[in-house]
Amino acid sequence: MARLKDAHQAEIIRSQQKDEYYSSFIKSNIHKVVQSFLGPRILLKWQKELDIAAEFIYFGLTTLNGLQTLGEEYVNIIQVDPSKRQVPSLIRRIFMVVLHVSAPYLIEKSLLYLERQLELNNELGLTEEGRLLLLDLVRNSRNIFLLLHRCHLAIFYFNAAFYHFAKRICGVRYMAIKPLLETPRPSYKILGWLSVSQLALALAFKLIGIYKKSKEKSNQIKTEEKEKSVKTIEKEIDEEGGRKCPLCLNTISHTTTTSCGHLFCWYCIHEWCATNPECPLCRQSCASSRLVYLQNFT
């Protein structure tokens, strides 16, 4: 006798591997036919679309037809709806197959189109800062989807409920036809914890990278502001028609230069460097012993 029981992770994974093998076989044959009749250029141009067509053929002949896939038949599991009492309805199966096969392709195409539009022009009427922010978000969205996929896999290793996003969204589970006497099943929780650890490390490295990038940008802004301030002071001195000491704001007496080339009064810069060994304008290190008194300087 046999009974229905929740399918185990190992059975679901073996089933998916078999399905991938047979769908790859269909893809390979379609590629050969297209290359023979239309040439390699057409094959390269439409390869992704042909792969999607091959998967629709495979799942159309099995899942949409109310039959087990070859992988499901191999490990003796069947699809059931959320009630676990009947197979999914035709509408649910159609939505699941369309979502599983076409969603990754449509998402990738949409991201590429949006990225191209943001790079070439700004038809959305955004500011330049907003456009760059949105462009950065679009480029990083692939990492976000990869992160979600890893989370999804980690959950699967813990509870063996849904291996694909499409089945989770549609509520389609797997039940296994088990004999009354069966061997104990190994636990996949160790893989779940490994996935969680990998996910945590990847997230930590990503956050560290964002922090470093933000810090570099902040330092760059401070440097630019400092350079702008120095140029403003130098411009004001030039406009007043004479060299003035940036510290006392009077005409420079006993002209003295720092190692960075800025000019000050001897007494002003000497007192400054006694407590702050750096140039007051550009903040470059400057000890009192490095000050140069300029004689006959006009």
Coordinates of C-alpha atoms in Angstrom, one line a residue:
M1 CA 0.0 0.0 0.0
A2 CA 1.0 3.6 -0.4
R3 CA 0.1 7.0 1.1
L4 CA 0.5 10.6 0.2
K5 CA 3.0 12.6 2.2
D6 CA 4.8 15.9 1.8
A7 CA 7.7 15.6 -0.6
H8 CA 11.2 15.8 0.7
Q9 CA 13.8 18.3 -0.4
A10 CA 15.9 15.6 -2.1
E11 CA 13.0 14.4 -4.1
I12 CA 12.1 17.9 -5.3
I13 CA 15.7 18.7 -6.2
R14 CA 16.1 15.4 -8.2
S15 CA 12.8 16.2 -9.9
Q16 CA 14.0 19.7 -10.9
Q17 CA 17.3 18.3 -12.1
K18 CA 15.5 15.8 -14.4
D19 CA 13.2 18.5 -15.7
E20 CA 16.1 20.7 -16.5
Y21 CA 17.8 17.8 -18.3
Y22 CA 14.8 17.1 -20.5
S23 CA 14.1 20.8 -21.2
S24 CA 17.7 21.3 -22.1
F25 CA 17.4 18.4 -24.5
I26 CA 14.5 20.1 -26.3
K27 CA 16.4 23.4 -26.3
S28 CA 19.4 21.7 -27.9
N29 CA 17.3 20.2 -30.7
I30 CA 15.5 23.5 -31.4
H31 CA 18.9 25.2 -31.6
K32 CA 20.1 22.6 -34.1
V33 CA 17.0 23.0 -36.3
V34 CA 17.1 26.8 -36.3
Q35 CA 20.9 26.8 -37.0
S36 CA 20.4 24.4 -39.9
F37 CA 17.6 26.3 -41.6
L38 CA 18.2 30.0 -40.6
G39 CA 21.9 30.1 -39.7
P40 CA 23.9 30.8 -36.6
R41 CA 23.2 34.6 -36.6
I42 CA 19.5 34.1 -36.1
L43 CA 20.2 31.5 -33.4
L44 CA 22.4 33.9 -31.5
K45 CA 19.9 36.8 -31.8
W46 CA 16.8 34.8 -30.7
Q47 CA 18.4 32.2 -28.4
K48 CA 16.7 33.4 -25.2
E49 CA 13.3 33.5 -26.9
L50 CA 13.9 30.0 -28.3
D51 CA 14.8 28.7 -24.9
I52 CA 11.6 30.1 -23.5
A53 CA 9.6 28.5 -26.3
A54 CA 11.3 25.1 -25.5
E55 CA 10.3 25.4 -21.8
F56 CA 6.7 26.3 -22.8
I57 CA 6.6 23.2 -25.0
Y58 CA 7.9 20.9 -22.2
F59 CA 5.6 22.2 -19.5
G60 CA 2.7 22.5 -22.0
L61 CA 2.9 18.8 -22.8
T62 CA 3.1 17.9 -19.1
T63 CA 1.9 20.3 -16.4
L64 CA -0.6 22.2 -18.6
N65 CA -1.9 18.9 -19.9
G66 CA -2.6 17.6 -16.3
L67 CA 0.3 15.2 -16.3
Q68 CA 3.4 14.8 -14.2
T69 CA 6.6 16.1 -15.7
L70 CA 9.3 13.5 -16.4
G71 CA 11.2 14.6 -13.3
E72 CA 8.1 14.3 -11.1
E73 CA 7.3 10.9 -12.5
Y74 CA 10.9 9.8 -11.9
V75 CA 10.7 10.5 -8.1
N76 CA 7.0 9.7 -7.8
I77 CA 5.7 13.1 -6.7
I78 CA 2.6 15.0 -7.7
Q79 CA 1.5 18.7 -7.6
V80 CA -1.3 19.7 -5.3
D81 CA -3.1 23.0 -4.6
P82 CA -3.0 24.7 -1.1
S83 CA -5.7 22.3 0.2
K84 CA -3.4 19.3 -0.5
R85 CA -6.5 17.4 -1.5
Q86 CA -6.6 17.9 -5.3
V87 CA -4.4 18.8 -8.2
P88 CA -4.1 22.5 -9.1
S89 CA -6.8 23.8 -11.4
L90 CA -6.0 24.6 -15.1
I91 CA -6.0 28.4 -14.4
R92 CA -3.6 28.0 -11.5
R93 CA -1.3 25.7 -13.6
I94 CA -1.3 28.2 -16.6
F95 CA -0.5 31.1 -14.3
M96 CA 2.3 29.1 -12.6
V97 CA 3.9 28.0 -15.9
V98 CA 3.8 31.5 -17.4
L99 CA 5.2 33.0 -14.3
H100 CA 8.0 30.4 -14.0
V101 CA 9.1 30.5 -17.6
S102 CA 8.6 34.1 -18.7
A103 CA 9.0 36.2 -15.5
P104 CA 12.9 36.2 -15.4
Y105 CA 13.0 37.0 -19.1
L106 CA 10.6 39.9 -18.8
I107 CA 12.2 41.3 -15.7
E108 CA 15.7 41.3 -17.4
K109 CA 14.4 42.9 -20.6
S110 CA 12.6 45.6 -18.6
L111 CA 15.7 46.4 -16.6
L112 CA 17.8 46.6 -19.7
Y113 CA 15.3 48.9 -21.5
L114 CA 15.0 51.2 -18.4
E115 CA 18.8 51.3 -18.0
R116 CA 19.3 52.2 -21.6
Q117 CA 16.7 54.9 -21.5
L118 CA 18.2 56.5 -18.4
E119 CA 21.7 56.4 -19.9
L120 CA 20.7 58.0 -23.2
N121 CA 18.1 60.6 -22.2
N122 CA 15.8 61.7 -19.4
E123 CA 12.3 61.5 -20.8
L124 CA 10.9 60.9 -17.3
G125 CA 11.5 64.6 -16.4
L126 CA 13.8 63.8 -13.5
T127 CA 16.5 66.0 -12.2
E128 CA 20.1 64.9 -13.0
E129 CA 20.6 63.7 -9.4
G130 CA 17.3 61.8 -9.5
R131 CA 18.2 60.2 -12.8
L132 CA 21.6 59.0 -11.6
L133 CA 20.0 57.7 -8.4
L134 CA 17.4 55.7 -10.4
L135 CA 20.0 54.4 -12.8
D136 CA 22.1 53.2 -9.8
L137 CA 19.0 51.5 -8.4
V138 CA 18.2 49.7 -11.7
R139 CA 21.8 48.5 -12.0
N140 CA 21.7 47.1 -8.4
S141 CA 18.3 45.5 -8.8
R142 CA 19.9 42.4 -10.2
N143 CA 21.8 41.9 -7.0
I144 CA 18.5 42.4 -5.1
F145 CA 16.8 39.7 -7.1
L146 CA 19.8 37.4 -6.5
L147 CA 19.5 38.1 -2.8
L148 CA 15.8 37.2 -2.8
H149 CA 16.5 34.0 -4.7
R150 CA 19.1 33.0 -2.0
C151 CA 16.6 33.8 0.7
H152 CA 14.0 31.7 -1.1
L153 CA 16.4 28.7 -1.4
A154 CA 17.4 28.9 2.3
I155 CA 13.7 28.8 3.3
F156 CA 13.2 25.7 1.0
Y157 CA 16.1 23.9 2.7
F158 CA 14.4 24.4 6.0
N159 CA 10.8 23.5 5.2
A160 CA 10.8 21.8 1.7
A161 CA 7.7 23.7 0.7
F162 CA 8.5 25.6 -2.5
Y163 CA 11.6 25.3 -4.8
H164 CA 10.5 28.0 -7.3
F165 CA 9.1 31.5 -6.8
A166 CA 6.2 30.6 -9.2
K167 CA 5.0 27.7 -7.0
R168 CA 5.2 29.8 -3.9
I169 CA 3.1 32.6 -5.4
C170 CA 0.6 30.1 -6.8
G171 CA 0.6 27.9 -3.6
V172 CA 1.4 24.7 -5.5
R173 CA 3.1 22.1 -3.4
Y174 CA 4.4 18.6 -3.9
M175 CA 3.1 15.4 -2.4
A176 CA 5.0 12.1 -2.6
I177 CA 3.4 8.7 -3.0
K178 CA 5.3 6.9 -0.2
P179 CA 5.3 3.2 0.8
L180 CA 4.1 2.5 4.4
L181 CA 7.6 1.3 5.3
E182 CA 10.2 3.9 4.3
T183 CA 13.8 4.7 5.2
P184 CA 14.5 7.8 7.4
R185 CA 15.0 10.9 5.3
P186 CA 18.2 13.0 5.7
S187 CA 17.8 16.6 6.9
Y188 CA 18.7 19.5 4.6
K189 CA 18.7 22.1 7.4
I190 CA 22.5 22.2 7.3
L191 CA 22.3 23.5 3.8
G192 CA 19.7 26.0 5.0
W193 CA 22.1 27.3 7.7
L194 CA 24.9 27.5 5.2
S195 CA 22.8 29.5 2.8
V196 CA 21.8 31.9 5.6
S197 CA 25.5 32.3 6.5
Q198 CA 26.5 32.9 2.9
L199 CA 23.6 35.4 2.6
A200 CA 24.6 37.2 5.8
L201 CA 28.3 37.5 4.6
A202 CA 27.3 38.8 1.2
L203 CA 25.0 41.3 2.8
A204 CA 27.7 42.4 5.2
F205 CA 30.3 42.9 2.4
K206 CA 27.7 44.8 0.4
L207 CA 27.0 47.2 3.3
I208 CA 30.7 47.7 3.9
G209 CA 31.2 48.5 0.3
I210 CA 28.3 51.0 0.4
Y211 CA 29.8 52.6 3.6
K212 CA 33.3 52.9 2.0
K213 CA 31.8 54.4 -1.1
S214 CA 29.8 56.9 0.9
K215 CA 32.8 57.8 3.0
E216 CA 35.0 58.4 -0.1
K217 CA 32.3 60.6 -1.6
S218 CA 32.0 62.6 1.7
N219 CA 35.8 63.1 1.8
Q220 CA 35.8 64.2 -1.9
I221 CA 33.1 66.8 -1.1
K222 CA 35.1 68.1 1.8
T223 CA 38.2 68.4 -0.3
E224 CA 36.3 70.2 -3.0
E225 CA 34.8 72.6 -0.5
K226 CA 38.3 73.2 1.0
E227 CA 39.8 74.0 -2.4
K228 CA 36.9 76.3 -3.2
S229 CA 37.4 78.1 0.1
V230 CA 41.1 78.6 -0.6
K231 CA 40.4 79.9 -4.1
T232 CA 37.8 82.3 -2.7
I233 CA 40.3 83.8 -0.2
E234 CA 43.0 84.1 -2.8
K235 CA 40.6 85.8 -5.2
E236 CA 39.5 88.3 -2.5
I237 CA 43.2 89.1 -1.8
D238 CA 43.9 89.7 -5.5
E239 CA 40.8 91.9 -5.9
E240 CA 41.9 94.2 -3.0
G241 CA 45.1 95.0 -5.0
G242 CA 47.6 93.8 -2.5
R243 CA 48.8 90.8 -0.6
K244 CA 47.1 90.4 2.7
C245 CA 47.8 87.9 5.4
P246 CA 44.8 85.4 5.6
L247 CA 45.3 85.3 9.4
C248 CA 45.4 88.9 10.4
L249 CA 43.8 90.3 7.2
N250 CA 46.4 93.1 7.1
T251 CA 49.1 93.7 4.5
I252 CA 51.7 91.0 4.8
S253 CA 54.8 92.1 6.7
H254 CA 58.0 90.0 6.8
T255 CA 56.6 87.7 4.1
T256 CA 56.9 84.0 5.0
T257 CA 55.9 81.0 3.0
T258 CA 54.8 77.5 4.0
S259 CA 55.9 74.3 2.3
C260 CA 52.7 74.4 0.3
G261 CA 53.4 77.9 -1.1
H262 CA 50.9 80.1 0.8
L263 CA 52.1 83.5 2.1
F264 CA 51.6 84.9 5.6
C265 CA 53.1 87.4 8.1
W266 CA 56.1 85.9 9.9
Y267 CA 54.7 86.4 13.3
C268 CA 51.1 85.2 12.4
I269 CA 52.1 81.9 10.8
H270 CA 54.8 81.2 13.4
E271 CA 52.3 81.6 16.2
W272 CA 49.8 79.5 14.2
C273 CA 52.2 76.6 13.6
A274 CA 53.3 76.6 17.2
T275 CA 49.8 75.2 18.1
N276 CA 48.5 73.9 14.8
P277 CA 51.4 72.4 12.6
E278 CA 49.4 72.7 9.4
C279 CA 48.6 75.4 6.7
P280 CA 45.5 77.3 7.8
L281 CA 44.3 77.4 4.2
C282 CA 44.9 74.0 2.7
R283 CA 45.5 72.0 5.9
Q284 CA 48.8 70.5 4.6
S285 CA 51.2 69.5 7.3
C286 CA 53.6 72.4 8.0
A287 CA 56.0 72.5 11.0
S288 CA 57.5 75.7 12.3
S289 CA 61.0 74.5 11.2
R290 CA 59.7 74.3 7.6
L291 CA 58.7 78.0 7.3
V292 CA 60.7 80.1 4.9
Y293 CA 61.3 83.8 5.4
L294 CA 61.3 85.6 2.1
Q295 CA 63.7 88.6 1.8
N296 CA 63.4 91.2 -0.8
F297 CA 60.0 89.8 -1.8
T298 CA 57.5 92.2 -3.4

